C-alpha positions as YAML, in Angstrom:
chain: A
units: angstrom
residues:
- id: 1
  name: UNK
  ca: [27.70, -15.91, -9.54]
- id: 2
  name: UNK
  ca: [26.21, -14.95, -6.18]
- id: 3
  name: UNK
  ca: [22.53, -14.13, -5.68]
- id: 4
  name: UNK
  ca: [20.89, -12.23, -2.79]
- id: 5
  name: UNK
  ca: [17.22, -11.67, -2.11]
- id: 6
  name: UNK
  ca: [15.79, -9.60, 0.68]
- id: 7
  name: UNK
  ca: [12.38, -8.33, 1.68]
- id: 8
  name: UNK
  ca: [10.67, -6.20, 4.31]
- id: 9
  name: UNK
  ca: [7.55, -4.27, 5.10]
- id: 10
  name: UNK
  ca: [7.29, -0.51, 5.04]
- id: 11
  name: UNK
  ca: [5.77, -0.38, 8.46]
- id: 12
  name: UNK
  ca: [8.92, -1.88, 10.06]
- id: 13
  name: UNK
  ca: [11.58, 0.13, 11.66]
- id: 14
  name: UNK
  ca: [14.71, 1.00, 9.42]
- id: 15
  name: UNK
  ca: [17.76, 2.96, 10.30]
- id: 16
  name: UNK
  ca: [17.45, 5.02, 7.05]
- id: 17
  name: UNK
  ca: [19.75, 7.82, 8.48]
- id: 18
  name: UNK
  ca: [22.72, 5.30, 8.37]
- id: 19
  name: UNK
  ca: [22.83, 5.62, 4.47]
- id: 20
  name: UNK
  ca: [25.14, 8.49, 3.51]
- id: 21
  name: UNK
  ca: [23.27, 11.29, 1.90]
- id: 22
  name: UNK
  ca: [25.61, 11.14, -1.13]
- id: 23
  name: UNK
  ca: [24.13, 7.56, -1.89]
- id: 24
  name: UNK
  ca: [20.52, 8.67, -1.93]
- id: 25
  name: UNK
  ca: [18.58, 9.06, -5.25]
- id: 26
  name: UNK
  ca: [17.03, 12.47, -6.11]
- id: 27
  name: UNK
  ca: [13.58, 11.16, -5.17]
- id: 28
  name: UNK
  ca: [14.59, 10.00, -1.83]
- id: 29
  name: UNK
  ca: [15.88, 13.46, -1.11]
- id: 30
  name: UNK
  ca: [12.47, 14.99, -1.76]
- id: 31
  name: UNK
  ca: [10.07, 15.97, 1.06]
- id: 32
  name: UNK
  ca: [7.54, 13.18, 1.88]
- id: 33
  name: UNK
  ca: [4.26, 13.61, 0.26]
- id: 34
  name: UNK
  ca: [1.04, 13.93, 2.33]
- id: 35
  name: UNK
  ca: [-1.23, 12.01, 0.14]
- id: 36
  name: UNK
  ca: [-1.44, 8.41, 1.50]
- id: 37
  name: UNK
  ca: [-0.93, 6.62, -1.76]
- id: 38
  name: UNK
  ca: [1.96, 8.63, -2.73]
- id: 39
  name: UNK
  ca: [3.52, 8.35, 0.76]
- id: 40
  name: UNK
  ca: [3.25, 4.58, 0.49]
- id: 41
  name: UNK
  ca: [5.29, 4.58, -2.75]
- id: 42
  name: UNK
  ca: [7.78, 6.96, -1.26]
- id: 43
  name: UNK
  ca: [8.30, 4.65, 1.76]
- id: 44
  name: UNK
  ca: [8.57, 1.69, -0.68]
- id: 45
  name: UNK
  ca: [11.44, 3.49, -2.41]
- id: 46
  name: UNK
  ca: [13.23, 4.16, 0.83]
- id: 47
  name: UNK
  ca: [12.96, 0.47, 1.94]
- id: 48
  name: UNK
  ca: [14.05, -0.81, -1.49]
- id: 49
  name: UNK
  ca: [17.13, 1.44, -1.39]
- id: 50
  name: UNK
  ca: [17.83, 0.55, 2.28]
- id: 51
  name: UNK
  ca: [17.61, -3.29, 1.34]
- id: 52
  name: UNK
  ca: [19.87, -2.91, -1.64]
- id: 53
  name: UNK
  ca: [22.36, -1.08, 0.45]
- id: 54
  name: UNK
  ca: [22.35, -4.04, 2.94]
- id: 55
  name: UNK
  ca: [22.63, -6.58, 0.22]
- id: 56
  name: UNK
  ca: [25.64, -4.83, -1.38]
- id: 57
  name: UNK
  ca: [27.35, -5.09, 2.01]
- id: 58
  name: UNK
  ca: [26.40, -8.73, 2.36]
- id: 59
  name: UNK
  ca: [27.85, -9.34, -1.09]
- id: 60
  name: UNK
  ca: [31.04, -7.32, -0.07]
- id: 61
  name: UNK
  ca: [30.46, -4.82, -2.94]
- id: 62
  name: UNK
  ca: [31.13, -1.08, -2.60]
- id: 63
  name: UNK
  ca: [27.91, 0.64, -1.70]
- id: 64
  name: UNK
  ca: [29.17, 3.69, -3.73]
- id: 65
  name: UNK
  ca: [27.35, 1.85, -6.62]
- id: 66
  name: UNK
  ca: [24.17, 3.34, -5.25]
- id: 67
  name: UNK
  ca: [25.26, 6.81, -6.42]
- id: 68
  name: UNK
  ca: [25.74, 5.41, -9.84]
- id: 69
  name: UNK
  ca: [22.28, 4.05, -10.53]
- id: 70
  name: UNK
  ca: [21.23, 4.65, -14.12]
- id: 71
  name: UNK
  ca: [18.00, 3.97, -15.86]
- id: 72
  name: UNK
  ca: [17.30, 2.28, -19.35]
- id: 73
  name: UNK
  ca: [14.80, 3.52, -21.86]
- id: 74
  name: UNK
  ca: [12.10, 1.63, -20.23]
- id: 75
  name: UNK
  ca: [13.07, 3.19, -16.78]
- id: 76
  name: UNK
  ca: [14.54, -0.01, -15.50]
- id: 77
  name: UNK
  ca: [17.25, 0.78, -12.92]
- id: 78
  name: UNK
  ca: [20.74, -0.68, -13.20]
- id: 79
  name: UNK
  ca: [24.33, -0.42, -12.31]
- id: 80
  name: UNK
  ca: [26.91, 0.71, -14.84]
- id: 81
  name: UNK
  ca: [29.03, -2.52, -14.11]
- id: 82
  name: UNK
  ca: [27.44, -5.19, -16.29]
- id: 83
  name: UNK
  ca: [28.65, -8.12, -13.87]
- id: 84
  name: UNK
  ca: [26.32, -6.54, -11.11]
- id: 85
  name: UNK
  ca: [22.55, -6.42, -11.52]
- id: 86
  name: UNK
  ca: [19.67, -5.75, -9.34]
- id: 87
  name: UNK
  ca: [15.90, -5.71, -9.58]
- id: 88
  name: UNK
  ca: [13.16, -4.38, -7.24]
- id: 89
  name: UNK
  ca: [9.46, -5.27, -6.74]
- id: 90
  name: UNK
  ca: [6.81, -3.98, -4.44]
- id: 91
  name: UNK
  ca: [3.26, -4.84, -3.69]
- id: 92
  name: UNK
  ca: [1.06, -3.31, -1.11]
- id: 93
  name: UNK
  ca: [3.27, -2.70, 2.07]
- id: 94
  name: UNK
  ca: [5.86, -5.23, 0.99]
- id: 95
  name: UNK
  ca: [9.14, -4.57, -0.92]
- id: 96
  name: UNK
  ca: [11.72, -7.06, -2.33]
- id: 97
  name: UNK
  ca: [15.12, -6.67, -3.76]
- id: 98
  name: UNK
  ca: [17.30, -9.11, -5.73]
- id: 99
  name: UNK
  ca: [21.00, -8.64, -6.32]
- id: 100
  name: UNK
  ca: [23.25, -10.70, -8.54]
- id: 101
  name: UNK
  ca: [27.10, -10.43, -8.60]
- id: 102
  name: UNK
  ca: [29.42, -12.24, -10.92]
- id: 103
  name: UNK
  ca: [32.74, -12.63, -9.10]
- id: 104
  name: UNK
  ca: [34.68, -13.10, -12.32]
- id: 105
  name: UNK
  ca: [34.74, -10.17, -14.62]
- id: 106
  name: UNK
  ca: [35.21, -12.54, -17.62]
- id: 107
  name: UNK
  ca: [31.70, -14.05, -16.93]
- id: 108
  name: UNK
  ca: [28.52, -13.07, -18.82]
- id: 109
  name: UNK
  ca: [26.46, -10.16, -18.00]
- id: 110
  name: UNK
  ca: [24.21, -10.49, -14.94]
- id: 111
  name: UNK
  ca: [20.46, -10.46, -15.51]
- id: 112
  name: UNK
  ca: [17.93, -10.76, -12.78]
- id: 113
  name: UNK
  ca: [14.21, -10.15, -12.31]
- id: 114
  name: UNK
  ca: [11.84, -10.36, -9.29]
- id: 115
  name: UNK
  ca: [8.18, -9.98, -8.74]
- id: 116
  name: UNK
  ca: [6.01, -10.16, -5.55]
- id: 117
  name: UNK
  ca: [2.32, -9.91, -5.40]
- id: 118
  name: UNK
  ca: [0.26, -9.24, -2.17]
- id: 119
  name: UNK
  ca: [-3.36, -9.89, -3.21]
- id: 120
  name: UNK
  ca: [-5.68, -7.18, -1.80]
- id: 121
  name: UNK
  ca: [-8.89, -7.95, -3.62]
- id: 122
  name: UNK
  ca: [-10.67, -10.93, -5.22]
- id: 123
  name: UNK
  ca: [-10.20, -11.23, -9.04]
- id: 124
  name: UNK
  ca: [-11.93, -13.25, -11.81]
- id: 125
  name: UNK
  ca: [-8.72, -15.22, -12.46]
- id: 126
  name: UNK
  ca: [-10.16, -17.24, -15.39]
- id: 127
  name: UNK
  ca: [-11.21, -14.04, -17.12]
- id: 128
  name: UNK
  ca: [-7.72, -12.51, -16.64]
- id: 129
  name: UNK
  ca: [-5.95, -15.53, -17.88]
- id: 130
  name: UNK
  ca: [-7.94, -15.36, -21.10]
- id: 131
  name: UNK
  ca: [-5.86, -12.19, -22.04]
- id: 132
  name: UNK
  ca: [-2.53, -13.69, -22.05]
- id: 133
  name: UNK
  ca: [-2.32, -17.48, -21.12]
- id: 134
  name: UNK
  ca: [-2.36, -20.10, -23.80]
- id: 135
  name: UNK
  ca: [-5.19, -22.70, -24.05]
- id: 136
  name: UNK
  ca: [-2.87, -25.34, -22.57]
- id: 137
  name: UNK
  ca: [-2.12, -23.15, -19.62]
- id: 138
  name: UNK
  ca: [-5.67, -22.39, -18.96]
- id: 139
  name: UNK
  ca: [-6.41, -26.05, -18.91]
- id: 140
  name: UNK
  ca: [-3.78, -26.62, -16.34]
- id: 141
  name: UNK
  ca: [-5.11, -23.81, -14.26]
- id: 142
  name: UNK
  ca: [-8.69, -25.26, -14.29]
- id: 143
  name: UNK
  ca: [-7.32, -28.48, -12.67]
- id: 144
  name: UNK
  ca: [-5.72, -26.57, -9.81]
- id: 145
  name: UNK
  ca: [-7.47, -26.88, -6.41]
- id: 146
  name: UNK
  ca: [-6.19, -23.45, -5.23]
- id: 147
  name: UNK
  ca: [-7.02, -21.02, -7.98]
- id: 148
  name: UNK
  ca: [-5.38, -17.96, -6.34]
- id: 149
  name: UNK
  ca: [-2.15, -19.76, -5.81]
- id: 150
  name: UNK
  ca: [-2.15, -21.10, -9.45]
- id: 151
  name: UNK
  ca: [-2.90, -17.65, -10.91]
- id: 152
  name: UNK
  ca: [-0.09, -15.87, -9.04]
- id: 153
  name: UNK
  ca: [2.27, -18.64, -9.90]
- id: 154
  name: UNK
  ca: [1.39, -18.00, -13.72]
- id: 155
  name: UNK
  ca: [1.55, -14.25, -13.17]
- id: 156
  name: UNK
  ca: [4.73, -13.81, -11.05]
- id: 157
  name: UNK
  ca: [6.88, -16.06, -13.11]
- id: 158
  name: UNK
  ca: [6.07, -14.10, -16.18]
- id: 159
  name: UNK
  ca: [6.68, -10.76, -14.54]
- id: 160
  name: UNK
  ca: [10.16, -11.87, -13.11]
- id: 161
  name: UNK
  ca: [11.30, -12.96, -16.50]
- id: 162
  name: UNK
  ca: [10.08, -9.70, -18.25]
- id: 163
  name: UNK
  ca: [11.44, -7.43, -15.64]
- id: 164
  name: UNK
  ca: [14.93, -8.82, -16.08]
- id: 165
  name: UNK
  ca: [15.06, -6.87, -19.28]
- id: 166
  name: UNK
  ca: [12.76, -4.10, -18.46]
- id: 167
  name: UNK
  ca: [9.93, -5.42, -20.47]
- id: 168
  name: UNK
  ca: [6.43, -4.47, -19.54]
- id: 169
  name: UNK
  ca: [3.32, -6.63, -18.81]
- id: 170
  name: UNK
  ca: [2.09, -5.92, -22.41]
- id: 171
  name: UNK
  ca: [4.42, -8.95, -23.32]
- id: 172
  name: UNK
  ca: [2.87, -11.39, -20.81]
- id: 173
  name: UNK
  ca: [1.33, -13.37, -23.65]
- id: 174
  name: UNK
  ca: [4.81, -13.84, -25.19]
- id: 175
  name: UNK
  ca: [5.91, -15.97, -22.34]
- id: 176
  name: UNK
  ca: [5.24, -19.78, -22.68]
- id: 177
  name: UNK
  ca: [4.63, -21.37, -19.22]
- id: 178
  name: UNK
  ca: [4.63, -25.09, -19.28]
- id: 179
  name: UNK
  ca: [3.68, -25.89, -15.72]
- id: 180
  name: UNK
  ca: [3.74, -29.61, -16.02]
- id: 181
  name: UNK
  ca: [7.31, -29.63, -17.21]
- id: 182
  name: UNK
  ca: [8.44, -26.68, -15.01]
- id: 183
  name: UNK
  ca: [9.77, -24.88, -18.07]
- id: 184
  name: UNK
  ca: [9.43, -21.21, -19.33]
- id: 185
  name: UNK
  ca: [10.16, -19.82, -22.73]
- id: 186
  name: UNK
  ca: [10.56, -16.34, -23.84]
- id: 187
  name: UNK
  ca: [12.44, -14.21, -26.29]
- id: 188
  name: UNK
  ca: [12.36, -11.51, -23.87]
- id: 189
  name: UNK
  ca: [14.96, -12.91, -21.52]
- id: 190
  name: UNK
  ca: [18.05, -15.02, -21.55]
- id: 191
  name: UNK
  ca: [18.45, -18.64, -20.42]
- id: 192
  name: UNK
  ca: [18.44, -19.28, -16.79]
- id: 193
  name: UNK
  ca: [16.38, -20.34, -13.81]
- id: 194
  name: UNK
  ca: [13.34, -19.10, -12.06]
- id: 195
  name: UNK
  ca: [11.66, -20.02, -8.71]
- id: 196
  name: UNK
  ca: [8.14, -19.42, -7.34]
- id: 197
  name: UNK
  ca: [7.04, -19.66, -3.76]
- id: 198
  name: UNK
  ca: [3.78, -19.02, -1.79]
- id: 199
  name: UNK
  ca: [5.22, -19.56, 1.70]
- id: 200
  name: UNK
  ca: [5.86, -15.97, 2.57]
- id: 201
  name: UNK
  ca: [3.25, -13.31, 3.28]
- id: 202
  name: UNK
  ca: [3.21, -12.61, -0.39]
- id: 203
  name: UNK
  ca: [3.80, -14.56, -3.59]
- id: 204
  name: UNK
  ca: [7.35, -14.39, -4.84]
- id: 205
  name: UNK
  ca: [9.02, -15.27, -8.10]
- id: 206
  name: UNK
  ca: [12.68, -14.62, -9.07]
- id: 207
  name: UNK
  ca: [14.64, -15.15, -12.33]
- id: 208
  name: UNK
  ca: [18.42, -15.15, -12.97]
- id: 209
  name: UNK
  ca: [20.49, -16.03, -16.01]
- id: 210
  name: UNK
  ca: [22.32, -18.46, -13.76]
- id: 211
  name: UNK
  ca: [21.50, -21.21, -11.30]
- id: 212
  name: UNK
  ca: [19.45, -20.10, -8.25]
- id: 213
  name: UNK
  ca: [20.34, -23.20, -6.26]
- id: 214
  name: UNK
  ca: [22.61, -21.30, -4.01]
- id: 215
  name: UNK
  ca: [20.64, -18.09, -3.67]
- id: 216
  name: UNK
  ca: [20.73, -16.41, -0.19]
- id: 217
  name: UNK
  ca: [17.39, -15.15, 1.16]
- id: 218
  name: UNK
  ca: [16.92, -12.57, 3.92]
- id: 219
  name: UNK
  ca: [14.14, -10.72, 5.74]
- id: 220
  name: UNK
  ca: [14.27, -7.56, 7.67]
- id: 221
  name: UNK
  ca: [13.29, -7.90, 11.36]
- id: 222
  name: UNK
  ca: [13.63, -4.33, 12.60]
- id: 223
  name: UNK
  ca: [17.16, -4.95, 13.84]
- id: 224
  name: UNK
  ca: [18.96, -6.43, 10.85]
- id: 225
  name: UNK
  ca: [18.76, -8.84, 7.86]
- id: 226
  name: UNK
  ca: [18.10, -12.51, 9.01]
- id: 227
  name: UNK
  ca: [18.79, -15.33, 6.64]
- id: 228
  name: UNK
  ca: [16.06, -17.77, 5.84]
- id: 229
  name: UNK
  ca: [15.66, -21.05, 3.85]
- id: 230
  name: UNK
  ca: [12.79, -21.23, 1.45]
- id: 231
  name: UNK
  ca: [11.47, -24.70, 1.79]
- id: 232
  name: UNK
  ca: [8.60, -24.74, -0.66]
- id: 233
  name: UNK
  ca: [9.95, -23.04, -3.82]
- id: 234
  name: UNK
  ca: [9.18, -24.36, -7.15]
- id: 235
  name: UNK
  ca: [12.11, -24.33, -9.63]
- id: 236
  name: UNK
  ca: [11.86, -23.69, -13.37]
- id: 237
  name: UNK
  ca: [14.29, -23.92, -16.26]
- id: 238
  name: UNK
  ca: [14.04, -20.89, -18.54]
- id: 239
  name: UNK
  ca: [14.71, -21.28, -22.20]
- id: 240
  name: UNK
  ca: [16.45, -24.64, -21.61]
- id: 241
  name: UNK
  ca: [16.97, -25.33, -25.38]
- id: 242
  name: UNK
  ca: [19.23, -22.33, -25.85]
- id: 243
  name: UNK
  ca: [23.02, -23.17, -26.19]
- id: 244
  name: UNK
  ca: [24.57, -20.06, -24.61]
- id: 245
  name: UNK
  ca: [23.75, -20.92, -20.88]
...
Protein backbone atom coordinates (compact mmCIF):
# COMPACT_ATOMS: atom_id res chain seq x y z
CA UNK A 1 0.00 0.00 0.00
CA UNK A 2 1.19 3.51 -0.85
CA UNK A 3 -0.06 6.51 1.14
CA UNK A 4 0.20 10.16 0.13
CA UNK A 5 -0.77 13.25 2.16
CA UNK A 6 -0.69 16.83 0.87
CA UNK A 7 -1.80 20.19 2.21
CA UNK A 8 -2.06 23.81 1.14
CA UNK A 9 -3.62 27.18 1.99
CA UNK A 10 -6.52 28.64 0.00
CA UNK A 11 -4.70 31.97 -0.35
CA UNK A 12 -1.84 30.39 -2.26
CA UNK A 13 -1.68 30.38 -6.05
CA UNK A 14 -2.91 27.25 -7.86
CA UNK A 15 -3.16 26.53 -11.60
CA UNK A 16 -6.74 25.29 -11.34
CA UNK A 17 -7.20 25.80 -15.07
CA UNK A 18 -4.93 22.81 -15.71
CA UNK A 19 -7.59 20.41 -14.45
CA UNK A 20 -9.75 19.27 -17.40
CA UNK A 21 -13.35 20.46 -17.08
CA UNK A 22 -14.57 16.88 -17.40
CA UNK A 23 -12.83 16.06 -14.10
CA UNK A 24 -14.57 18.79 -12.09
CA UNK A 25 -17.43 18.08 -9.70
CA UNK A 26 -20.78 19.87 -10.20
CA UNK A 27 -20.10 22.16 -7.22
CA UNK A 28 -16.79 23.29 -8.71
CA UNK A 29 -18.54 24.27 -11.93
CA UNK A 30 -20.85 26.64 -10.08
CA UNK A 31 -20.32 30.39 -9.99
CA UNK A 32 -18.23 31.43 -6.97
CA UNK A 33 -20.49 32.75 -4.18
CA UNK A 34 -20.12 36.32 -2.92
CA UNK A 35 -20.69 35.68 0.78
CA UNK A 36 -17.20 35.44 2.42
CA UNK A 37 -17.90 32.29 4.43
CA UNK A 38 -19.36 30.45 1.43
CA UNK A 39 -16.54 31.70 -0.77
CA UNK A 40 -14.01 30.26 1.69
CA UNK A 41 -15.67 26.83 1.50
CA UNK A 42 -15.83 27.07 -2.29
CA UNK A 43 -12.12 27.83 -2.40
CA UNK A 44 -11.43 24.90 -0.03
CA UNK A 45 -13.25 22.55 -2.43
CA UNK A 46 -11.10 23.74 -5.31
CA UNK A 47 -7.85 23.30 -3.36
CA UNK A 48 -8.90 19.84 -2.16
CA UNK A 49 -9.78 18.74 -5.69
CA UNK A 50 -6.53 20.14 -7.04
CA UNK A 51 -4.42 18.43 -4.38
CA UNK A 52 -6.20 15.12 -4.99
CA UNK A 53 -5.53 15.53 -8.72
CA UNK A 54 -1.84 16.10 -7.93
CA UNK A 55 -1.64 13.09 -5.60
CA UNK A 56 -3.23 10.78 -8.17
CA UNK A 57 -0.44 11.77 -10.53
CA UNK A 58 2.16 11.18 -7.81
CA UNK A 59 0.69 7.71 -7.29
CA UNK A 60 0.67 7.08 -11.07
CA UNK A 61 -3.09 6.55 -10.98
CA UNK A 62 -5.41 7.73 -13.76
CA UNK A 63 -6.82 11.16 -12.91
CA UNK A 64 -10.01 10.10 -14.71
CA UNK A 65 -11.07 8.77 -11.31
CA UNK A 66 -11.95 12.35 -10.38
CA UNK A 67 -14.97 12.11 -12.66
CA UNK A 68 -16.13 8.97 -10.84
CA UNK A 69 -16.32 10.28 -7.28
CA UNK A 70 -19.39 8.91 -5.52
CA UNK A 71 -20.87 9.60 -2.09
CA UNK A 72 -21.95 7.26 0.68
CA UNK A 73 -25.20 7.66 2.63
CA UNK A 74 -23.26 9.78 5.12
CA UNK A 75 -21.96 11.91 2.19
CA UNK A 76 -18.41 10.62 2.48
CA UNK A 77 -16.79 10.87 -0.99
CA UNK A 78 -15.08 7.77 -2.38
CA UNK A 79 -13.81 6.16 -5.57
CA UNK A 80 -15.61 3.12 -7.03
CA UNK A 81 -12.32 1.17 -6.96
CA UNK A 82 -12.12 -0.28 -3.40
CA UNK A 83 -8.32 -0.52 -3.56
CA UNK A 84 -8.04 3.29 -3.82
CA UNK A 85 -9.37 5.55 -1.07
CA UNK A 86 -9.08 9.21 -0.20
CA UNK A 87 -10.18 11.60 2.50
CA UNK A 88 -10.26 15.37 2.83
CA UNK A 89 -10.15 17.80 5.74
CA UNK A 90 -10.15 21.59 5.98
CA UNK A 91 -9.95 24.04 8.85
CA UNK A 92 -9.81 27.79 8.49
CA UNK A 93 -7.87 28.50 5.30
CA UNK A 94 -6.01 25.17 5.31
CA UNK A 95 -6.87 22.04 3.32
CA UNK A 96 -5.35 18.54 3.52
CA UNK A 97 -5.91 15.47 1.35
CA UNK A 98 -4.96 11.83 1.96
CA UNK A 99 -4.76 9.14 -0.74
CA UNK A 100 -4.20 5.41 -0.29
CA UNK A 101 -3.45 2.97 -3.11
CA UNK A 102 -3.24 -0.83 -2.85
CA UNK A 103 -0.96 -1.84 -5.72
CA UNK A 104 -2.17 -5.45 -5.54
CA UNK A 105 -5.83 -5.92 -6.38
CA UNK A 106 -5.94 -9.01 -4.16
CA UNK A 107 -5.19 -6.92 -1.06
CA UNK A 108 -7.91 -5.71 1.30
CA UNK A 109 -9.99 -2.62 0.72
CA UNK A 110 -8.27 0.69 1.42
CA UNK A 111 -9.57 2.87 4.25
CA UNK A 112 -8.10 6.21 5.29
CA UNK A 113 -9.17 9.21 7.32
CA UNK A 114 -7.56 12.59 7.93
CA UNK A 115 -8.34 15.53 10.20
CA UNK A 116 -6.69 18.92 10.53
CA UNK A 117 -7.55 21.64 13.03
CA UNK A 118 -6.45 25.28 12.90
CA UNK A 119 -7.46 26.80 16.26
CA UNK A 120 -9.10 30.18 15.76
CA UNK A 121 -10.41 30.85 19.26
CA UNK A 122 -9.82 29.87 22.85
CA UNK A 123 -11.92 27.02 24.19
CA UNK A 124 -12.70 25.48 27.54
CA UNK A 125 -10.91 22.22 26.75
CA UNK A 126 -11.65 20.60 30.11
CA UNK A 127 -15.38 21.19 29.73
CA UNK A 128 -15.40 19.89 26.15
CA UNK A 129 -13.62 16.69 27.13
CA UNK A 130 -16.32 16.03 29.68
CA UNK A 131 -18.72 15.31 26.81
CA UNK A 132 -16.79 12.50 25.16
CA UNK A 133 -13.52 11.57 26.90
CA UNK A 134 -13.18 8.79 29.47
CA UNK A 135 -12.21 9.53 33.06
CA UNK A 136 -8.78 8.00 32.44
CA UNK A 137 -8.24 10.19 29.40
CA UNK A 138 -9.32 13.31 31.29
CA UNK A 139 -6.80 12.48 33.99
CA UNK A 140 -4.08 12.16 31.35
CA UNK A 141 -5.11 15.51 29.88
CA UNK A 142 -4.93 17.21 33.29
CA UNK A 143 -1.26 16.23 33.58
CA UNK A 144 -0.24 17.69 30.20
CA UNK A 145 1.66 21.00 30.30
CA UNK A 146 0.30 22.22 26.94
CA UNK A 147 -3.47 21.90 27.15
CA UNK A 148 -4.18 23.04 23.59
CA UNK A 149 -1.82 20.50 22.04
CA UNK A 150 -3.17 17.73 24.28
CA UNK A 151 -6.79 18.55 23.42
CA UNK A 152 -6.23 18.55 19.67
CA UNK A 153 -4.29 15.32 19.91
CA UNK A 154 -7.33 13.77 21.58
CA UNK A 155 -9.76 15.35 19.09
CA UNK A 156 -7.91 14.91 15.79
CA UNK A 157 -7.08 11.24 16.34
CA UNK A 158 -10.73 10.48 16.97
CA UNK A 159 -11.88 12.40 13.92
CA UNK A 160 -9.38 10.68 11.62
CA UNK A 161 -10.59 7.22 12.70
CA UNK A 162 -14.27 8.06 12.35
CA UNK A 163 -13.88 9.86 9.03
CA UNK A 164 -12.34 6.75 7.49
CA UNK A 165 -15.83 5.24 7.59
CA UNK A 166 -17.88 8.41 7.18
CA UNK A 167 -18.93 8.40 10.84
CA UNK A 168 -19.73 11.76 12.45
CA UNK A 169 -18.45 13.35 15.64
CA UNK A 170 -21.52 12.09 17.52
CA UNK A 171 -19.45 8.90 17.95
CA UNK A 172 -16.43 10.62 19.53
CA UNK A 173 -17.17 9.00 22.89
CA UNK A 174 -17.03 5.57 21.25
CA UNK A 175 -13.31 5.89 20.54
CA UNK A 176 -11.06 4.71 23.38
CA UNK A 177 -7.84 6.78 23.38
CA UNK A 178 -5.13 5.24 25.56
CA UNK A 179 -2.51 7.97 25.32
CA UNK A 180 0.11 6.41 27.57
CA UNK A 181 0.12 3.18 25.53
CA UNK A 182 -0.28 4.97 22.16
CA UNK A 183 -3.28 2.82 21.30
CA UNK A 184 -6.76 3.58 19.96
CA UNK A 185 -9.81 1.33 19.95
CA UNK A 186 -13.06 1.80 18.05
CA UNK A 187 -15.76 -0.38 16.53
CA UNK A 188 -16.19 2.30 13.87
CA UNK A 189 -12.95 1.65 11.99
CA UNK A 190 -10.74 -1.28 10.96
CA UNK A 191 -7.36 -2.18 12.40
CA UNK A 192 -4.45 -0.01 11.34
CA UNK A 193 -2.22 2.86 12.38
CA UNK A 194 -2.65 6.56 13.11
CA UNK A 195 -0.33 9.51 13.51
CA UNK A 196 -0.63 12.93 15.11
CA UNK A 197 1.65 15.93 14.71
CA UNK A 198 1.72 19.52 15.92
CA UNK A 199 4.73 20.62 13.84
CA UNK A 200 2.71 22.16 10.98
CA UNK A 201 0.74 25.44 10.90
CA UNK A 202 -2.21 23.27 11.99
CA UNK A 203 -2.72 20.07 13.96
CA UNK A 204 -2.86 16.96 11.77
CA UNK A 205 -3.92 13.37 12.35
CA UNK A 206 -4.17 10.58 9.78
CA UNK A 207 -5.40 6.99 9.92
CA UNK A 208 -4.94 4.08 7.51
CA UNK A 209 -5.84 0.40 7.72
CA UNK A 210 -2.19 -0.27 6.92
CA UNK A 211 1.20 0.93 8.13
CA UNK A 212 1.95 4.65 7.88
CA UNK A 213 5.69 4.17 8.23
CA UNK A 214 6.37 4.85 4.55
CA UNK A 215 3.74 7.53 3.96
CA UNK A 216 4.73 10.42 1.68
CA UNK A 217 4.02 13.99 2.84
CA UNK A 218 3.82 17.06 0.59
CA UNK A 219 3.01 20.75 0.87
CA UNK A 220 2.05 23.14 -1.93
CA UNK A 221 4.44 26.07 -2.43
CA UNK A 222 2.72 27.93 -5.32
CA UNK A 223 4.84 26.12 -7.92
CA UNK A 224 4.29 22.48 -7.11
CA UNK A 225 4.13 19.81 -4.45
CA UNK A 226 7.25 19.66 -2.31
CA UNK A 227 7.96 16.57 -0.26
CA UNK A 228 8.63 17.01 3.43
CA UNK A 229 9.52 14.73 6.33
CA UNK A 230 7.46 14.95 9.49
CA UNK A 231 9.95 14.69 12.33
CA UNK A 232 7.69 15.04 15.38
CA UNK A 233 4.77 12.76 14.59
CA UNK A 234 3.37 10.48 17.28
CA UNK A 235 2.40 6.99 16.08
CA UNK A 236 -0.55 4.94 17.35
CA UNK A 237 -1.72 1.37 16.89
CA UNK A 238 -5.44 1.19 16.14
CA UNK A 239 -7.47 -1.82 17.29
CA UNK A 240 -4.22 -3.81 17.78
CA UNK A 241 -5.99 -6.83 19.26
CA UNK A 242 -7.91 -7.62 16.07
CA UNK A 243 -6.69 -10.56 14.04
CA UNK A 244 -7.49 -9.39 10.51
CA UNK A 245 -4.73 -6.77 10.14
